[in-house]
PDB file of C-alpha atoms in Angstrom:
ATOM      1  CA  UNK A  86     -45.852  85.794-150.964  1.00  0.00           C
ATOM      2  CA  UNK A  87     -46.995  82.211-150.829  1.00  0.00           C
ATOM      3  CA  UNK A  88     -48.770  80.545-147.849  1.00  0.00           C
ATOM      4  CA  UNK A  89     -45.701  78.249-147.284  1.00  0.00           C
ATOM      5  CA  UNK A  90     -43.377  81.293-146.832  1.00  0.00           C
ATOM      6  CA  UNK A  91     -45.952  82.938-144.399  1.00  0.00           C
ATOM      7  CA  UNK A  92     -46.216  79.772-142.354  1.00  0.00           C
ATOM      8  CA  UNK A  93     -42.396  79.380-142.324  1.00  0.00           C
ATOM      9  CA  UNK A  94     -42.108  83.214-141.090  1.00  0.00           C
ATOM     10  CA  UNK A  95     -44.729  82.422-138.302  1.00  0.00           C
ATOM     11  CA  UNK A  96     -42.649  79.286-137.327  1.00  0.00           C
ATOM     12  CA  UNK A  97     -39.518  81.114-137.098  1.00  0.00           C
ATOM     13  CA  UNK A  98     -41.305  83.664-134.800  1.00  0.00           C
ATOM     14  CA  UNK A  99     -42.557  80.594-132.783  1.00  0.00           C
ATOM     15  CA  UNK A 100     -38.962  79.289-132.600  1.00  0.00           C
ATOM     16  CA  UNK A 101     -37.690  82.541-131.320  1.00  0.00           C
ATOM     17  CA  UNK A 102     -40.425  82.739-128.825  1.00  0.00           C
ATOM     18  CA  UNK A 103     -39.380  79.249-127.458  1.00  0.00           C
ATOM     19  CA  UNK A 104     -35.765  80.324-127.465  1.00  0.00           C
ATOM     20  CA  UNK A 105     -36.623  83.575-125.464  1.00  0.00           C
ATOM     21  CA  UNK A 106     -38.420  81.497-122.793  1.00  0.00           C
ATOM     22  CA  UNK A 107     -35.444  79.181-122.532  1.00  0.00           C
ATOM     23  CA  UNK A 108     -33.185  82.034-122.053  1.00  0.00           C
ATOM     24  CA  UNK A 109     -35.649  83.438-119.385  1.00  0.00           C
ATOM     25  CA  UNK A 110     -35.398  80.384-117.380  1.00  0.00           C
ATOM     26  CA  UNK A 111     -31.619  80.088-117.486  1.00  0.00           C
ATOM     27  CA  UNK A 112     -31.503  83.816-116.407  1.00  0.00           C
ATOM     28  CA  UNK A 113     -33.893  83.007-113.530  1.00  0.00           C
ATOM     29  CA  UNK A 114     -31.745  79.757-112.526  1.00  0.00           C
ATOM     30  CA  UNK A 115     -28.704  81.961-112.817  1.00  0.00           C
ATOM     31  CA  UNK A 116     -30.013  84.603-110.731  1.00  0.00           C
ATOM     32  CA  UNK A 117     -31.313  82.490-108.031  1.00  0.00           C
ATOM     33  CA  UNK A 118     -28.251  80.286-107.931  1.00  0.00           C
ATOM     34  CA  UNK A 119     -25.267  82.628-108.188  1.00  0.00           C
ATOM     35  CA  UNK A 120     -24.650  85.856-106.183  1.00  0.00           C
ATOM     36  CA  UNK A 121     -23.302  87.751-109.116  1.00  0.00           C
ATOM     37  CA  UNK A 122     -26.106  87.856-112.002  1.00  0.00           C
ATOM     38  CA  UNK A 123     -24.452  89.053-115.043  1.00  0.00           C
ATOM     39  CA  UNK A 124     -27.790  89.218-117.113  1.00  0.00           C
ATOM     40  CA  UNK A 125     -29.393  92.045-115.010  1.00  0.00           C
ATOM     41  CA  UNK A 126     -32.897  92.144-116.067  1.00  0.00           C
ATOM     42  CA  UNK A 127     -32.397  91.922-119.885  1.00  0.00           C
ATOM     43  CA  UNK A 128     -34.942  88.762-120.078  1.00  0.00           C
ATOM     44  CA  UNK A 129     -37.178  89.633-117.512  1.00  0.00           C
ATOM     45  CA  UNK A 130     -39.997  89.966-120.174  1.00  0.00           C
ATOM     46  CA  UNK A 131     -39.111  86.539-121.516  1.00  0.00           C
ATOM     47  CA  UNK A 132     -42.044  84.920-119.786  1.00  0.00           C
ATOM     48  CA  UNK A 133     -44.252  86.705-122.501  1.00  0.00           C
ATOM     49  CA  UNK A 134     -42.562  84.148-125.147  1.00  0.00           C
ATOM     50  CA  UNK A 135     -44.896  81.504-123.801  1.00  0.00           C
ATOM     51  CA  UNK A 136     -48.151  83.607-124.554  1.00  0.00           C
ATOM     52  CA  UNK A 137     -46.576  84.404-127.971  1.00  0.00           C
ATOM     53  CA  UNK A 138     -45.638  80.771-128.541  1.00  0.00           C
ATOM     54  CA  UNK A 139     -49.115  79.336-127.775  1.00  0.00           C
ATOM     55  CA  UNK A 140     -51.033  82.047-129.763  1.00  0.00           C
ATOM     56  CA  UNK A 141     -48.898  81.042-132.728  1.00  0.00           C
ATOM     57  CA  UNK A 142     -49.110  77.480-131.981  1.00  0.00           C
ATOM     58  CA  UNK A 143     -52.972  77.862-132.068  1.00  0.00           C
ATOM     59  CA  UNK A 144     -53.040  79.778-135.244  1.00  0.00           C
ATOM     60  CA  UNK A 145     -50.630  77.088-136.975  1.00  0.00           C
ATOM     61  CA  UNK A 146     -52.970  74.136-135.620  1.00  0.00           C
ATOM     62  CA  UNK A 147     -56.105  75.905-137.010  1.00  0.00           C
ATOM     63  CA  UNK A 148     -54.437  77.088-140.229  1.00  0.00           C
ATOM     64  CA  UNK A 149     -53.103  73.499-140.988  1.00  0.00           C
ATOM     65  CA  UNK A 150     -56.174  71.686-139.919  1.00  0.00           C
ATOM     66  CA  UNK A 151     -58.874  73.346-141.881  1.00  0.00           C
ATOM     67  CA  UNK A 152     -59.498  70.291-144.180  1.00  0.00           C
ATOM     68  CA  UNK A 153     -60.162  68.239-141.163  1.00  0.00           C
ATOM     69  CA  UNK A 154     -61.986  70.768-139.035  1.00  0.00           C
ATOM     70  CA  UNK A 155     -64.372  71.673-141.734  1.00  0.00           C
ATOM     71  CA  UNK A 156     -65.215  68.220-142.526  1.00  0.00           C
ATOM     72  CA  UNK A 157     -66.819  66.237-139.720  1.00  0.00           C
ATOM     73  CA  UNK A 158     -66.187  62.802-141.565  1.00  0.00           C
ATOM     74  CA  UNK A 159     -62.518  63.583-141.369  1.00  0.00           C
ATOM     75  CA  UNK A 160     -62.531  64.774-137.584  1.00  0.00           C
ATOM     76  CA  UNK A 161     -61.440  61.206-136.395  1.00  0.00           C
ATOM     77  CA  UNK A 162     -58.533  61.082-138.651  1.00  0.00           C
ATOM     78  CA  UNK A 163     -57.494  64.586-137.359  1.00  0.00           C
ATOM     79  CA  UNK A 164     -57.482  63.452-133.653  1.00  0.00           C
ATOM     80  CA  UNK A 165     -55.715  60.205-134.495  1.00  0.00           C
ATOM     81  CA  UNK A 166     -52.964  62.325-136.246  1.00  0.00           C
ATOM     82  CA  UNK A 167     -52.733  64.678-133.299  1.00  0.00           C
ATOM     83  CA  UNK A 168     -52.498  61.830-130.721  1.00  0.00           C
ATOM     84  CA  UNK A 169     -49.805  59.970-132.846  1.00  0.00           C
ATOM     85  CA  UNK A 170     -47.693  63.291-133.230  1.00  0.00           C
ATOM     86  CA  UNK A 171     -47.962  64.096-129.430  1.00  0.00           C
ATOM     87  CA  UNK A 172     -48.429  61.141-127.105  1.00  0.00           C
ATOM     88  CA  UNK A 173     -45.540  58.602-127.965  1.00  0.00           C
ATOM     89  CA  UNK A 174     -42.828  61.089-127.643  1.00  0.00           C
ATOM     90  CA  UNK A 175     -44.454  62.564-124.608  1.00  0.00           C
ATOM     91  CA  UNK A 176     -44.729  59.122-122.963  1.00  0.00           C
ATOM     92  CA  UNK A 177     -41.013  58.241-123.871  1.00  0.00           C
ATOM     93  CA  UNK A 178     -39.861  61.595-122.394  1.00  0.00           C
ATOM     94  CA  UNK A 179     -42.157  61.201-119.413  1.00  0.00           C
ATOM     95  CA  UNK A 180     -40.685  57.693-118.899  1.00  0.00           C
ATOM     96  CA  UNK A 181     -37.059  58.984-119.224  1.00  0.00           C
ATOM     97  CA  UNK A 182     -38.022  61.741-116.457  1.00  0.00           C
ATOM     98  CA  UNK A 183     -39.310  59.193-114.199  1.00  0.00           C
ATOM     99  CA  UNK A 184     -36.494  56.867-114.456  1.00  0.00           C
ATOM    100  CA  UNK A 185     -33.904  59.837-113.975  1.00  0.00           C
ATOM    101  CA  UNK A 186     -36.033  61.110-111.067  1.00  0.00           C
ATOM    102  CA  UNK A 187     -36.061  57.634-109.173  1.00  0.00           C
ATOM    103  CA  UNK A 188     -32.141  57.300-109.967  1.00  0.00           C
ATOM    104  CA  UNK A 189     -31.442  60.949-108.449  1.00  0.00           C
ATOM    105  CA  UNK A 190     -33.707  60.650-105.359  1.00  0.00           C
ATOM    106  CA  UNK A 191     -33.578  56.882-104.516  1.00  0.00           C
ATOM    107  CA  UNK A 192     -29.886  56.180-105.542  1.00  0.00           C
ATOM    108  CA  UNK A 193     -28.072  59.639-105.331  1.00  0.00           C
ATOM    109  CA  UNK A 194     -30.316  61.244-102.637  1.00  0.00           C
ATOM    110  CA  UNK A 195     -30.819  64.371-104.448  1.00  0.00           C
ATOM    111  CA  UNK A 196     -33.833  66.279-103.625  1.00  0.00           C
ATOM    112  CA  UNK A 197     -36.006  67.374-106.625  1.00  0.00           C
ATOM    113  CA  UNK A 198     -38.185  70.345-106.965  1.00  0.00           C
ATOM    114  CA  UNK A 199     -41.079  68.243-108.276  1.00  0.00           C
ATOM    115  CA  UNK A 200     -42.212  64.985-106.747  1.00  0.00           C
ATOM    116  CA  UNK A 201     -43.511  62.130-108.651  1.00  0.00           C
ATOM    117  CA  UNK A 202     -47.245  61.360-108.690  1.00  0.00           C
ATOM    118  CA  UNK A 203     -48.315  59.773-105.456  1.00  0.00           C
ATOM    119  CA  UNK A 204     -51.578  58.468-106.474  1.00  0.00           C
ATOM    120  CA  UNK A 205     -52.735  56.222-109.475  1.00  0.00           C
ATOM    121  CA  UNK A 206     -55.175  59.015-110.619  1.00  0.00           C
ATOM    122  CA  UNK A 207     -52.323  61.481-110.488  1.00  0.00           C
ATOM    123  CA  UNK A 208     -50.337  59.270-112.666  1.00  0.00           C
ATOM    124  CA  UNK A 209     -52.970  58.610-115.217  1.00  0.00           C
ATOM    125  CA  UNK A 210     -53.548  62.489-115.397  1.00  0.00           C
ATOM    126  CA  UNK A 211     -49.820  62.916-115.960  1.00  0.00           C
ATOM    127  CA  UNK A 212     -49.843  60.500-118.787  1.00  0.00           C
ATOM    128  CA  UNK A 213     -52.646  61.645-120.424  1.00  0.00           C
ATOM    129  CA  UNK A 214     -51.435  65.373-120.331  1.00  0.00           C
ATOM    130  CA  UNK A 215     -53.914  66.855-118.029  1.00  0.00           C
ATOM    131  CA  UNK A 216     -53.242  69.173-115.039  1.00  0.00           C
ATOM    132  CA  UNK A 217     -51.017  67.206-112.736  1.00  0.00           C
ATOM    133  CA  UNK A 218     -47.844  67.014-110.956  1.00  0.00           C
ATOM    134  CA  UNK A 219     -45.896  68.404-113.966  1.00  0.00           C
ATOM    135  CA  UNK A 220     -47.195  71.890-114.448  1.00  0.00           C
ATOM    136  CA  UNK A 221     -45.151  72.544-117.583  1.00  0.00           C
ATOM    137  CA  UNK A 222     -46.462  69.163-118.942  1.00  0.00           C
ATOM    138  CA  UNK A 223     -50.034  70.105-118.096  1.00  0.00           C
ATOM    139  CA  UNK A 224     -49.632  73.083-120.512  1.00  0.00           C
ATOM    140  CA  UNK A 225     -49.685  70.693-123.379  1.00  0.00           C
ATOM    141  CA  UNK A 226     -53.431  69.975-122.842  1.00  0.00           C
ATOM    142  CA  UNK A 227     -54.060  73.409-124.416  1.00  0.00           C
ATOM    143  CA  UNK A 228     -52.293  72.305-127.491  1.00  0.00           C
ATOM    144  CA  UNK A 229     -54.307  69.157-127.869  1.00  0.00           C
TER     145      UNK A 229
END
């Protein structure tokens, strides 16, 4: 079996893990929001998909980055590629979430579960994916 097929199989497993986590979150929301819960506890183990997802992601990052990590002269190129791959889409998504949060809270009066950063240092930590107001966003710092 070629290495490409192995990586594709592992990517498929990573995708399944991500879907299981999404279904778990939907089932928790459904259980907390509606009195009749029709999923029972079928997806109660879904949180384990997060661990599986990050283990597989770490393996794939290591496997695909060998040419950079074993060559100190190319490490700067590796960091640049990781930065370009992660931060722009993160900043666009974060900006959209901030705009939506402001619209929902200030204009529509809807109370959100997550507060916007209240200090400059908290906002900077959020922008650069370190532990901050957005717990789920902060998990990305492990993937960097």
